[in-house]
mmCIF file of C-alpha atoms and ligand atoms in Angstrom:
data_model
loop_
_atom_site.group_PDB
_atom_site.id
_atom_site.type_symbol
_atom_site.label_atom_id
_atom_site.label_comp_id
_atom_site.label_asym_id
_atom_site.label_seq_id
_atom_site.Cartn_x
_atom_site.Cartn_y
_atom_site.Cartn_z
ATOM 1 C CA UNK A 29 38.642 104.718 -128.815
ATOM 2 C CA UNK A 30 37.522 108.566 -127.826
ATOM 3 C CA UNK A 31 38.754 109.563 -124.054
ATOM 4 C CA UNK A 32 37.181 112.411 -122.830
ATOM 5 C CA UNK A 33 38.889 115.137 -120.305
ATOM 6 C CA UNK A 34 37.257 116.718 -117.527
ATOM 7 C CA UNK A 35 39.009 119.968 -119.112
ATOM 8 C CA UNK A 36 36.940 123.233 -118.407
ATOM 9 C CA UNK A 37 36.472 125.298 -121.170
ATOM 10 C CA UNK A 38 39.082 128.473 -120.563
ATOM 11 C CA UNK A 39 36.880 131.639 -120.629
ATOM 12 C CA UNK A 40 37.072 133.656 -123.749
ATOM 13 C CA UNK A 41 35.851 137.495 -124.201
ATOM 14 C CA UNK A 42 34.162 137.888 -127.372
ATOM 15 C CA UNK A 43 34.687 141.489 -128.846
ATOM 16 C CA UNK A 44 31.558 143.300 -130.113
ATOM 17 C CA UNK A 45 31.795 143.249 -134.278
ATOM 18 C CA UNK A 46 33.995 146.488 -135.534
ATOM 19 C CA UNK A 47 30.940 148.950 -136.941
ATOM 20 C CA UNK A 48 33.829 150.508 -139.995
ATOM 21 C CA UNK A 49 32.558 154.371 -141.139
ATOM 22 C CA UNK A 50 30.347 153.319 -144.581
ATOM 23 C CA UNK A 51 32.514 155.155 -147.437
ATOM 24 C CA UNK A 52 30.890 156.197 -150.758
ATOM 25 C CA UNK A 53 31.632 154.239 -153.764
ATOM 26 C CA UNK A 54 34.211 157.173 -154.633
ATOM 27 C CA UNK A 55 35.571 156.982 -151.549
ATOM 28 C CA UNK A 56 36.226 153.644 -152.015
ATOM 29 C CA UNK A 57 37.782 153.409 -154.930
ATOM 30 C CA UNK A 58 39.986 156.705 -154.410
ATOM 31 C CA UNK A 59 40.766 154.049 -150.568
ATOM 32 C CA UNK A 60 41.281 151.153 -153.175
ATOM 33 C CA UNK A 61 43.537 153.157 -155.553
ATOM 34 C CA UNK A 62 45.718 154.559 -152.932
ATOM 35 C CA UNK A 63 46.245 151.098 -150.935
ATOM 36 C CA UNK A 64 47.024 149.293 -154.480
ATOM 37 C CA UNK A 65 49.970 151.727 -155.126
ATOM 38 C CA UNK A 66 51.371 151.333 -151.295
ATOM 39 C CA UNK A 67 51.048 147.875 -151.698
ATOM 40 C CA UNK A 68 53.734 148.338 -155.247
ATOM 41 C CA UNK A 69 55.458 151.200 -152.863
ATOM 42 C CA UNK A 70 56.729 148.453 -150.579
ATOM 43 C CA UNK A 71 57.101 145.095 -152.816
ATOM 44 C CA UNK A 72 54.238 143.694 -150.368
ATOM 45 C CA UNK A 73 50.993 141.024 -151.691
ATOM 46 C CA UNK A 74 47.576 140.663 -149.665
ATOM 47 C CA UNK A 75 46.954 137.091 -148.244
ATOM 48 C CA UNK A 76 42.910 137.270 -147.234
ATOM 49 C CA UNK A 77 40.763 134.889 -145.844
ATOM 50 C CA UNK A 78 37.144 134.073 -147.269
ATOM 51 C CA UNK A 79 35.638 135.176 -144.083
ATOM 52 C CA UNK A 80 36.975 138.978 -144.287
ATOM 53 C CA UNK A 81 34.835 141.583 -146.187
ATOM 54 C CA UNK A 82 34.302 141.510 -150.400
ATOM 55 C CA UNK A 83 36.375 144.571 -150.531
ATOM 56 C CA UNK A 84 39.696 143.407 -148.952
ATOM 57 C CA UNK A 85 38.713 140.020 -151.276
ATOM 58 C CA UNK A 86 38.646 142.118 -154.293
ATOM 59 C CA UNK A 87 41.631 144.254 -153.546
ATOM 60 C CA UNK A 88 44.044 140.831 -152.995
ATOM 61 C CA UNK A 89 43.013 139.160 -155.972
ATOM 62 C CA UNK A 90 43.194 142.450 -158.063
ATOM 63 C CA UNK A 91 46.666 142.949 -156.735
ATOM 64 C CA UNK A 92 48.672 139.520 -157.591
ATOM 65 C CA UNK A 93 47.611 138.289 -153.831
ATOM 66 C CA UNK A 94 45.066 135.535 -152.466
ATOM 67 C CA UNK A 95 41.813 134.643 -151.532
ATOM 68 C CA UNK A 96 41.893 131.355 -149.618
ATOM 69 C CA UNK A 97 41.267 129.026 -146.869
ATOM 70 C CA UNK A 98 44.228 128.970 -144.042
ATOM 71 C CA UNK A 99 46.185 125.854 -145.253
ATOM 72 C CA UNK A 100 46.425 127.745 -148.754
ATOM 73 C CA UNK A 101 46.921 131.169 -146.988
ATOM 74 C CA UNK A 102 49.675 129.140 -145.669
ATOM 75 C CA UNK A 103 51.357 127.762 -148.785
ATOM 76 C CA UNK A 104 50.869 130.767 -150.704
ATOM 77 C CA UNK A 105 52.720 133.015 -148.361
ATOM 78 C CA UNK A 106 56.321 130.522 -148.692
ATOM 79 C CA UNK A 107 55.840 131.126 -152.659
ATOM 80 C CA UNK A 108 56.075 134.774 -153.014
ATOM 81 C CA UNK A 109 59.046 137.202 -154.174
ATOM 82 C CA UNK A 110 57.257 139.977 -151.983
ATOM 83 C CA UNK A 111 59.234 141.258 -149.351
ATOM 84 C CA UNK A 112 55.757 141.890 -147.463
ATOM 85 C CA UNK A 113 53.004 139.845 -147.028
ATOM 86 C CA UNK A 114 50.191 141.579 -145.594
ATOM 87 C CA UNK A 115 47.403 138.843 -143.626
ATOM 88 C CA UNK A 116 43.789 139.662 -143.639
ATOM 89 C CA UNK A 117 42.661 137.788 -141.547
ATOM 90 C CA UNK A 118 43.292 136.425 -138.006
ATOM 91 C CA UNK A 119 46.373 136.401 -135.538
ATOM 92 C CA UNK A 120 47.859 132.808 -136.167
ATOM 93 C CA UNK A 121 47.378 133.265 -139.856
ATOM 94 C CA UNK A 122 49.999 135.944 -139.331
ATOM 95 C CA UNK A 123 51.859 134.020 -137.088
ATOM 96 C CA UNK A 124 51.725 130.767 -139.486
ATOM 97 C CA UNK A 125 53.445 133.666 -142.168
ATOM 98 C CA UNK A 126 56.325 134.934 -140.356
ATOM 99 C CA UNK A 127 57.125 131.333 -138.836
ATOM 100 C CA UNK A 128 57.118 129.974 -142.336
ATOM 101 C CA UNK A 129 58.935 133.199 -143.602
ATOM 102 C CA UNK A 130 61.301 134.784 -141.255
ATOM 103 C CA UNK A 131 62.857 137.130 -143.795
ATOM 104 C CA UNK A 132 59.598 138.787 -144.577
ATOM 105 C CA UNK A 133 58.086 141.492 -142.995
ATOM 106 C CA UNK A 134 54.285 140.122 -141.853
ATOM 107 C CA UNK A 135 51.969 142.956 -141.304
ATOM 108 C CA UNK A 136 48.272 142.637 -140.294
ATOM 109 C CA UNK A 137 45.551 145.396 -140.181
ATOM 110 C CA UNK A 138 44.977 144.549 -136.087
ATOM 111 C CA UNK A 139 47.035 142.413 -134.333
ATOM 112 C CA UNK A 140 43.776 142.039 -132.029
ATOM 113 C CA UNK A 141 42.073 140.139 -134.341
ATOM 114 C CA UNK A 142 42.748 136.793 -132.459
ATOM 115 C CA UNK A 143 40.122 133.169 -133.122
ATOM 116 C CA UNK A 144 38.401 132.173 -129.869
ATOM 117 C CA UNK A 145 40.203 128.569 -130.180
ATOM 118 C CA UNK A 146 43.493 130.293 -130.445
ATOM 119 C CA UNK A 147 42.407 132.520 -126.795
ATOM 120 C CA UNK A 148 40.898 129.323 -125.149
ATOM 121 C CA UNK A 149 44.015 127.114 -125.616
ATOM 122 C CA UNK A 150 46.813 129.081 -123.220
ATOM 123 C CA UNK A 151 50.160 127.556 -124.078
ATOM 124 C CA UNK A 152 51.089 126.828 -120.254
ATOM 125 C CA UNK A 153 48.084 125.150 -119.519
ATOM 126 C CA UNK A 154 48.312 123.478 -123.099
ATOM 127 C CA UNK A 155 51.732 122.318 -122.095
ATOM 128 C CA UNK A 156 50.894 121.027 -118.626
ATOM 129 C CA UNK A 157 48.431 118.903 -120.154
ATOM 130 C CA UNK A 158 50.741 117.640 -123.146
ATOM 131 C CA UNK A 159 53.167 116.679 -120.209
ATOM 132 C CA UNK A 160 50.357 114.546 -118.402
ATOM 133 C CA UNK A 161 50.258 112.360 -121.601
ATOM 134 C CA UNK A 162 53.866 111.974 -123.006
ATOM 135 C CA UNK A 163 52.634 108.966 -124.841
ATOM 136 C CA UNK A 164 50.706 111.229 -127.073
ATOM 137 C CA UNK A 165 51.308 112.457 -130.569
ATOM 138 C CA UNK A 166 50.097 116.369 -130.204
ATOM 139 C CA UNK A 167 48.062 117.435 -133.497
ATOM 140 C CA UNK A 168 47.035 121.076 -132.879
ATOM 141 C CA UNK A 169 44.772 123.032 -135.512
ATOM 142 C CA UNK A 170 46.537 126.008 -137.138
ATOM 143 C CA UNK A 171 43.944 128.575 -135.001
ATOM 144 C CA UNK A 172 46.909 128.118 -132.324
ATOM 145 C CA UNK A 173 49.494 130.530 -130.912
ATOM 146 C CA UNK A 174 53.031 130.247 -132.567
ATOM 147 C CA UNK A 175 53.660 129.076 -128.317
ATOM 148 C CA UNK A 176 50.960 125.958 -129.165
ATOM 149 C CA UNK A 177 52.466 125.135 -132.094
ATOM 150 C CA UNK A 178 55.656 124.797 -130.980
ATOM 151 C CA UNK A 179 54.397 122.064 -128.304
ATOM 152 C CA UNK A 180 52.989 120.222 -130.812
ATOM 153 C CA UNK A 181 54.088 117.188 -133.159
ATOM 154 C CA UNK A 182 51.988 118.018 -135.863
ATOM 155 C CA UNK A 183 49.616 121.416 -137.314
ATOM 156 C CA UNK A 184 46.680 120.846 -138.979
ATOM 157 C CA UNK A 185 44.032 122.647 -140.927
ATOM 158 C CA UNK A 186 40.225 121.883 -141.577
ATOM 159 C CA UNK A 187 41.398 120.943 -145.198
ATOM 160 C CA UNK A 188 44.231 118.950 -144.350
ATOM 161 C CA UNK A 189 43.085 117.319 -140.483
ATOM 162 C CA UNK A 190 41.334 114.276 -141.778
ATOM 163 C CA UNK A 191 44.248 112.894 -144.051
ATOM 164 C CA UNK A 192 46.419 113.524 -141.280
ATOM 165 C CA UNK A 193 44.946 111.934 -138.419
ATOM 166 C CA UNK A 194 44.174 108.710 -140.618
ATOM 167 C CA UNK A 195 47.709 108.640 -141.410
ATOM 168 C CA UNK A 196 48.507 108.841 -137.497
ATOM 169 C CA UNK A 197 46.082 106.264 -136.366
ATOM 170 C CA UNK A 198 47.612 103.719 -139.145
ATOM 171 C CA UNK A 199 50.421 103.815 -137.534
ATOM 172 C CA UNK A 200 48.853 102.707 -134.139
ATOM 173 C CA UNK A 201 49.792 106.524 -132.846
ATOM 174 C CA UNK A 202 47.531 108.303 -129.678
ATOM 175 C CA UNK A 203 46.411 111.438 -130.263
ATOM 176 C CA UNK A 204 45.965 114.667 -128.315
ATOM 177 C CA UNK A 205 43.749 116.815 -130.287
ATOM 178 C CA UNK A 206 43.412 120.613 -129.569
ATOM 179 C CA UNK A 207 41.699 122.714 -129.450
ATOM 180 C CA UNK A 208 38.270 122.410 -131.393
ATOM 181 C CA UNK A 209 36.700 119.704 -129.891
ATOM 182 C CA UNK A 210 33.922 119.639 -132.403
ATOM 183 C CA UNK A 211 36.146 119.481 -135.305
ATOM 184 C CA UNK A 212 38.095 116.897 -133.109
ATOM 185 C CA UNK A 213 35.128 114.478 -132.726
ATOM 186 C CA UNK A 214 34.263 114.686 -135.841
ATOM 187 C CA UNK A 215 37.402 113.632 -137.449
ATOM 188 C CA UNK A 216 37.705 111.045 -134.080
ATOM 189 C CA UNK A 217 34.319 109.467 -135.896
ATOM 190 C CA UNK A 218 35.696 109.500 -139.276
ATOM 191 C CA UNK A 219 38.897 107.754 -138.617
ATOM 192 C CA UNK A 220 38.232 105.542 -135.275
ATOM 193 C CA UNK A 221 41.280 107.363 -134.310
ATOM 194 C CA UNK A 222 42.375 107.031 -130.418
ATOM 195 C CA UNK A 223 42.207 110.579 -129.467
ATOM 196 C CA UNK A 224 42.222 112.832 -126.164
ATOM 197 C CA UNK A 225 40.656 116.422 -126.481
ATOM 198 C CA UNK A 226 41.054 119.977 -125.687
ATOM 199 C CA UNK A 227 37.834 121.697 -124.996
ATOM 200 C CA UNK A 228 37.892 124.418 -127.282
ATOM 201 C CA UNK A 229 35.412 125.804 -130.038
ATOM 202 C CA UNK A 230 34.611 128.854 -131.968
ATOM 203 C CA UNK A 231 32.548 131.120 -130.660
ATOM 204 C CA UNK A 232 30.722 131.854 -134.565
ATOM 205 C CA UNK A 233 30.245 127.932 -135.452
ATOM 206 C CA UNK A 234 29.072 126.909 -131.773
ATOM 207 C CA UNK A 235 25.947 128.967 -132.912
ATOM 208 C CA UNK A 236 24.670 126.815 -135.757
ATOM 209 C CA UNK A 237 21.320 125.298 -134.372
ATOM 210 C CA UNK A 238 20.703 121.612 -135.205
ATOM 211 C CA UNK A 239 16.600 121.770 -134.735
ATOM 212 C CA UNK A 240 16.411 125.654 -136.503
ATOM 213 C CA UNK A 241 18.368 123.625 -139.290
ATOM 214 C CA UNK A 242 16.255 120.790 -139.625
ATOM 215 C CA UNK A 243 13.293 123.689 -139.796
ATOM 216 C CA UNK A 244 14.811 125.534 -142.951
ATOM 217 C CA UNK A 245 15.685 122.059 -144.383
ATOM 218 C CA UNK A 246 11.896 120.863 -144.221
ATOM 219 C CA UNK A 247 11.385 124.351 -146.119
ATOM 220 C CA UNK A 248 13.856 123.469 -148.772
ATOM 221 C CA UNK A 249 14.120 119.877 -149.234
ATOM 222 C CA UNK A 250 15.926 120.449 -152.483
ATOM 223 C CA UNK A 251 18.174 122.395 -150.593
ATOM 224 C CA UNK A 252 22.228 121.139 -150.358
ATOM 225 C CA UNK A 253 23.767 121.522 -146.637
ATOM 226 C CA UNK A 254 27.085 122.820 -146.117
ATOM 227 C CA UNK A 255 28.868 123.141 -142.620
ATOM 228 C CA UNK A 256 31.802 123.616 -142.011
ATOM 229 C CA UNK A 257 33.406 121.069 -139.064
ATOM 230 C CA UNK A 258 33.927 123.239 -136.380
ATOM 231 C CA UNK A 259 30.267 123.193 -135.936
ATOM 232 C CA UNK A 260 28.510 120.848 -133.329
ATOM 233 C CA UNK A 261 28.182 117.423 -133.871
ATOM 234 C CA UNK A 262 24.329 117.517 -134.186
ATOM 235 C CA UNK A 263 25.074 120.136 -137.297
ATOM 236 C CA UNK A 264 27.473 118.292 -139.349
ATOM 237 C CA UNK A 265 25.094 115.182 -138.806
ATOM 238 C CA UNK A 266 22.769 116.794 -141.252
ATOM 239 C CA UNK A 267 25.307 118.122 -143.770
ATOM 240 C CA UNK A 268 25.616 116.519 -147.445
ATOM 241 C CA UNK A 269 28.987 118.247 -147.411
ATOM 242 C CA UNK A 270 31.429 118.759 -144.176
ATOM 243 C CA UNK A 271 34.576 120.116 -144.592
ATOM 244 C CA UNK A 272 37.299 123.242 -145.226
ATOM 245 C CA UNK A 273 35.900 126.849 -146.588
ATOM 246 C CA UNK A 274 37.734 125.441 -149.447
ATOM 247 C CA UNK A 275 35.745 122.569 -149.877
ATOM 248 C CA UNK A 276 32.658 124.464 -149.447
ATOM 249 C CA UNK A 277 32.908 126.994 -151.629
ATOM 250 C CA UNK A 278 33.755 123.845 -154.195
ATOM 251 C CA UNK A 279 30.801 122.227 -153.368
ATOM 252 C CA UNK A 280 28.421 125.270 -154.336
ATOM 253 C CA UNK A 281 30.111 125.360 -157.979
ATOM 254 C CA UNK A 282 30.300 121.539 -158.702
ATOM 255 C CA UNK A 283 26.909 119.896 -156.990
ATOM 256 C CA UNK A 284 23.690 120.295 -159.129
ATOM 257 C CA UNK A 285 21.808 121.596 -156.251
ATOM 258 C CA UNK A 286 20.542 124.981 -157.247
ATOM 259 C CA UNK A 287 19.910 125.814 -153.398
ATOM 260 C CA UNK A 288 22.539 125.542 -150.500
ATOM 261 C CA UNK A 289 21.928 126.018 -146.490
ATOM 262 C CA UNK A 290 25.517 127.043 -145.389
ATOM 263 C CA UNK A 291 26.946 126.455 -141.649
ATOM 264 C CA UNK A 292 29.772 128.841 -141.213
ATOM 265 C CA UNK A 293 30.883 132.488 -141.183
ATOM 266 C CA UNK A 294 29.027 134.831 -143.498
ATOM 267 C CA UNK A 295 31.941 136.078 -145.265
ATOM 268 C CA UNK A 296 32.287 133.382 -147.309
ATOM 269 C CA UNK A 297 29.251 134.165 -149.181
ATOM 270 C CA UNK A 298 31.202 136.685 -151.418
ATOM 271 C CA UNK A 299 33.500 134.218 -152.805
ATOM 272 C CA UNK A 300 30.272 131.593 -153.316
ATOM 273 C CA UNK A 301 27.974 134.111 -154.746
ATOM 274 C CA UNK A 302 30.825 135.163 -157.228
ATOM 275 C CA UNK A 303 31.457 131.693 -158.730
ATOM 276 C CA UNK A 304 27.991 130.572 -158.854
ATOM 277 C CA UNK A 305 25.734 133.615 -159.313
ATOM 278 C CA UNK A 306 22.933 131.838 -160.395
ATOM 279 C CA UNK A 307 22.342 129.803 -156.889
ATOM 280 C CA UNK A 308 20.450 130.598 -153.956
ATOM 281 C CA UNK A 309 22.524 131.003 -150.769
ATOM 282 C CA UNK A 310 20.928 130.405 -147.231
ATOM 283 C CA UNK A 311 22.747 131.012 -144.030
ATOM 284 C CA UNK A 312 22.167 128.435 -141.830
ATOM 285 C CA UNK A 313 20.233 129.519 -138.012
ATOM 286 C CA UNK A 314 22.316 130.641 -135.403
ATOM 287 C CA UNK A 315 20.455 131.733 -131.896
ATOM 288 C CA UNK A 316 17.770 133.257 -133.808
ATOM 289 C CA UNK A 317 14.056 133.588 -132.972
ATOM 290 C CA UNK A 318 14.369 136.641 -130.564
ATOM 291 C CA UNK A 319 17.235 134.989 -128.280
ATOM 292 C CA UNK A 320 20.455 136.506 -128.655
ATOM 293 C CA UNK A 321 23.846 135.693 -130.372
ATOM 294 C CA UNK A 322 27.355 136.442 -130.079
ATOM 295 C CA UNK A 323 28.437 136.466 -133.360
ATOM 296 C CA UNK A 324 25.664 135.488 -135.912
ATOM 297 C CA UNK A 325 27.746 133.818 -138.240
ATOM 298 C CA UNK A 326 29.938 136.646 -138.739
ATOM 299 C CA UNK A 327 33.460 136.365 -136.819
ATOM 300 C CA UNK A 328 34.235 139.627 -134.903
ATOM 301 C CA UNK A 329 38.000 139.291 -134.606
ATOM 302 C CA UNK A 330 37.712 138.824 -138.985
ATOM 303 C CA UNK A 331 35.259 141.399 -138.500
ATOM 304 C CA UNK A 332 38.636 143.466 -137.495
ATOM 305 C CA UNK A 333 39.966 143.469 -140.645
ATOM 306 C CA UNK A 334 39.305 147.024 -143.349
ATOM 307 C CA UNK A 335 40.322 148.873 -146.209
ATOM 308 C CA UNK A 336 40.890 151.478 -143.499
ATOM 309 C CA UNK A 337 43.116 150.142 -141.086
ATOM 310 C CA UNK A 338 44.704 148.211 -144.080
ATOM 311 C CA UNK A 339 45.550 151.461 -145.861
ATOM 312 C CA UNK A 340 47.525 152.388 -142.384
ATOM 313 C CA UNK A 341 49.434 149.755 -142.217
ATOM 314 C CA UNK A 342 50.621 149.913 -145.420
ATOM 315 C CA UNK A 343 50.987 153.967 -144.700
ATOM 316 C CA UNK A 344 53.040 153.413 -141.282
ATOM 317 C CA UNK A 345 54.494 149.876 -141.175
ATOM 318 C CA UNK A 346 52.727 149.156 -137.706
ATOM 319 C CA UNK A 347 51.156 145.966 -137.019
ATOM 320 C CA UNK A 348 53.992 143.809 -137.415
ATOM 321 C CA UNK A 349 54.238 140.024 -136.437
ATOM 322 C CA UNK A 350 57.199 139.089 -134.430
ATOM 323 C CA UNK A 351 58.134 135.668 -133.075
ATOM 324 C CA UNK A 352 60.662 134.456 -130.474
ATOM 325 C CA UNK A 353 63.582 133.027 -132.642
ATOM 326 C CA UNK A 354 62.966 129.994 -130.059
ATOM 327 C CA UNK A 355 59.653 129.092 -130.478
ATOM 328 C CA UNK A 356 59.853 129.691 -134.003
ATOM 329 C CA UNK A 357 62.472 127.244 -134.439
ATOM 330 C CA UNK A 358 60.341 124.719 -132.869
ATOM 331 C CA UNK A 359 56.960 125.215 -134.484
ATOM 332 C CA UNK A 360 57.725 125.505 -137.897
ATOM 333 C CA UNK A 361 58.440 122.021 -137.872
ATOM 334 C CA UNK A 362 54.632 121.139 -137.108
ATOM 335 C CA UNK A 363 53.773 123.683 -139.472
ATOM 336 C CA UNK A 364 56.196 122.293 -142.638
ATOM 337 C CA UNK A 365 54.991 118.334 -141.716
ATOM 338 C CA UNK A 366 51.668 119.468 -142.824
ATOM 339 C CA UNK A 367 52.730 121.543 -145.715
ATOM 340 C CA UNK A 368 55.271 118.541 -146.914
ATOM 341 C CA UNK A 369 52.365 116.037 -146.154
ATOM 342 C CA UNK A 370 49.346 117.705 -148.310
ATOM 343 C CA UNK A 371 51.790 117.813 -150.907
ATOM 344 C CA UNK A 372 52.521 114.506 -150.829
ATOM 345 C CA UNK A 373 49.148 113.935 -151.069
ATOM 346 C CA UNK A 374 48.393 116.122 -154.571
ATOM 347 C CA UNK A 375 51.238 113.299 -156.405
HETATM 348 P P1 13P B 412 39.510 127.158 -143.057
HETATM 349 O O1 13P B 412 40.923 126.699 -142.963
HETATM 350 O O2 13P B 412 38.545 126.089 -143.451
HETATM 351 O O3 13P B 412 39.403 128.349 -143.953
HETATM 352 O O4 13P B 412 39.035 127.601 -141.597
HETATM 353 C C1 13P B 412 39.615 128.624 -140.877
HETATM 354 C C2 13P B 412 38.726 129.114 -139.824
HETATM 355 O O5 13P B 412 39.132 129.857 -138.952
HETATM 356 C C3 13P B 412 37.343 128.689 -139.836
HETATM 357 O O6 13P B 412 36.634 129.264 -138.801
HETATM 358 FE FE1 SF4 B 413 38.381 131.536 -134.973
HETATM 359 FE FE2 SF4 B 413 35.869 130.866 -135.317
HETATM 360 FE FE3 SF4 B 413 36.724 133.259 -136.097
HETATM 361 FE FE4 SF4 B 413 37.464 131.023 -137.435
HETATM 362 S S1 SF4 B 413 35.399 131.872 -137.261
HETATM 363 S S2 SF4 B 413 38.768 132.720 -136.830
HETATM 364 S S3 SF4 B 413 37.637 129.585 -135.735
HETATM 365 S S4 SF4 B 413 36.624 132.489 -133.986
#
């Protein structure tokens, strides 16, 4: 059973996408060079997400660090000698380090790089509405303040959500889902799980265009679709593969297909492009046609992420995550359930 909320969506302001200074390749590489020997200077490893730029993709994996989705980004951070992790990539990926790993310094590029799911899900509000429901089991998404994710019962990501939420709805358990509720229907119609939504979404998938996409599919019937699930529901009905950048990127290398129409941010083209060279890569529509968009497929607050301001952080030290001792104590149990639980899962 789905219940829906009269919830308004909580306004979000949408940040225009960072235009970085274009270096030369020298420039570059003497930018690369000096960032790889901070990076030794203070013991500290990149963790980057698919959807940040090629270069700061390179850099991590040339470096010992990693290129991955956010549960991974996650996992990968607890395994590491470093003394620094360094998070391309949004605010709560930061956050999701230093709660997993207090005694490491986390350091991001911006700390304004926040996730328009993470801005339209205010932890008072959040919590109001947790407290209207106390016979609820509270599953947030990792795009979440640490303040969220301390309310909740249980963190999941877009690789790990659908696992999870079976496992909860086995056990006869109510749900409140926040804050994608795209994502959240979709794994609502997967499961059959009873489940009462936020109404969040991300500003970049909320783009996609169900009829544009049934347009470019007519033009390439041969053509493989991949969306990710925080797309709307009209979207993901056409996809032949829904699920975590992850499981996208998988998808390109292991399905015959030699074309692929791909709903979500443009970033993760690199990655794609680089394990399957020979395939032909399609963004999927967004506004298009003359109207306008906010994002185009590329997310601004990832957008906020550069060799440049990664060099200074590395230079200065600035940019670091701190979390009330508090609310860390409290949301790092979400965070480890879903950690412990997808490893229960690769046995
Ligand atoms: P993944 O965990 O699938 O990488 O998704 C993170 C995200 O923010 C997608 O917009
Ligand atoms: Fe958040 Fe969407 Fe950007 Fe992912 S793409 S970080 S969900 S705004």
């Amino acid at each position: 059973m789905t219940q829906s909320t009269a919830l308004k969506p909580h306004p979000v302001i949408v940040p225009p996408h960072p235009q970085w200074p274009v270096l030369s390749s020298d420039e570059k590489s003497a930018m690369k060079a000096r960032i790889k020997t901070l990076l030794k200077q203070r013991n500290a490893v990149l963790v980057a997400h698919y959807y940040t730029s090629g270069d700061l993709q390179e850099l991590a994996e040339e470096t010992g660090g990693c290129v991955s989705d956010s549960l991974e980004m996650a996992r990968f951070g607890t395994e590491q000698s470093a003394e620094t992790l360094v998070v391309c990539g949004v605010r709560f990926m930061g956050e999701t380090a230093k709660i997993l790993n207090p005694e490491k310094q986390v350091l991001m590029p911006d700390l304004n790089a926040t996730c328009s799911l993470d801005e339209g899900c205010p932890a008072e509000e959040f919590t109001r509405f947790c407290d209207q429901h106390p016979d609820h089991t509270v599953v947030v998404y990792a795009n979440t303040s640490a303040k969220v994710k301390a309310r909740a019962d249980w963190v999941v990501t877009s690789g790990i959500a659908l696992p999870i939420i079976k496992h909860l709805a086995e056990r006869g358990e109510k749900i409140i889902w926040a804050p994608d509720k795209h994502l959240g229907r979709y794994v609502q119609k997967q499961t059959g799980a009873d489940m009462l939504f936020w109404n969040g979404s991300c500003v970049v998938h909320e783009e996609f265009k169900s009829v544009a996409l049934e347009r470019i599919r007519r033009l390439h019937p041969d053509a493989a679709v991949l969306v990710h699930p925080e797309s709307p529901e009209e979207v993901i009905a056409q996809a032949d593969v829904v699920g975590s950048t992850t499981a996208l990127i998988k998808a390109v290398t292991d399905m015959d297909n030699q074309t692929f129409i791909v709903a979500t941010d443009g970033g993760i083209f690199h990655k794609m492009k680089q394990l399957a060279p020979g395939k032909k890569l399609i963004e999927a529509p967004t506004a298009g046609e003359g109207a306008t968009c906010e994002s185009c497929a590329h997310c601004p607050w990832m957008g906020m992420n550069a060799l440049q301001n990664l060099e200074q952080v590395l230079l200065t030290g600035n940019n670091e995550i701190h979390i009330d001792p508090e609310i860390r104590e409290q949301a790092v149990k979400s965070i480890q359930k879903m950690l412990d639980f997808s490893s229960s899962q690769k046995k």
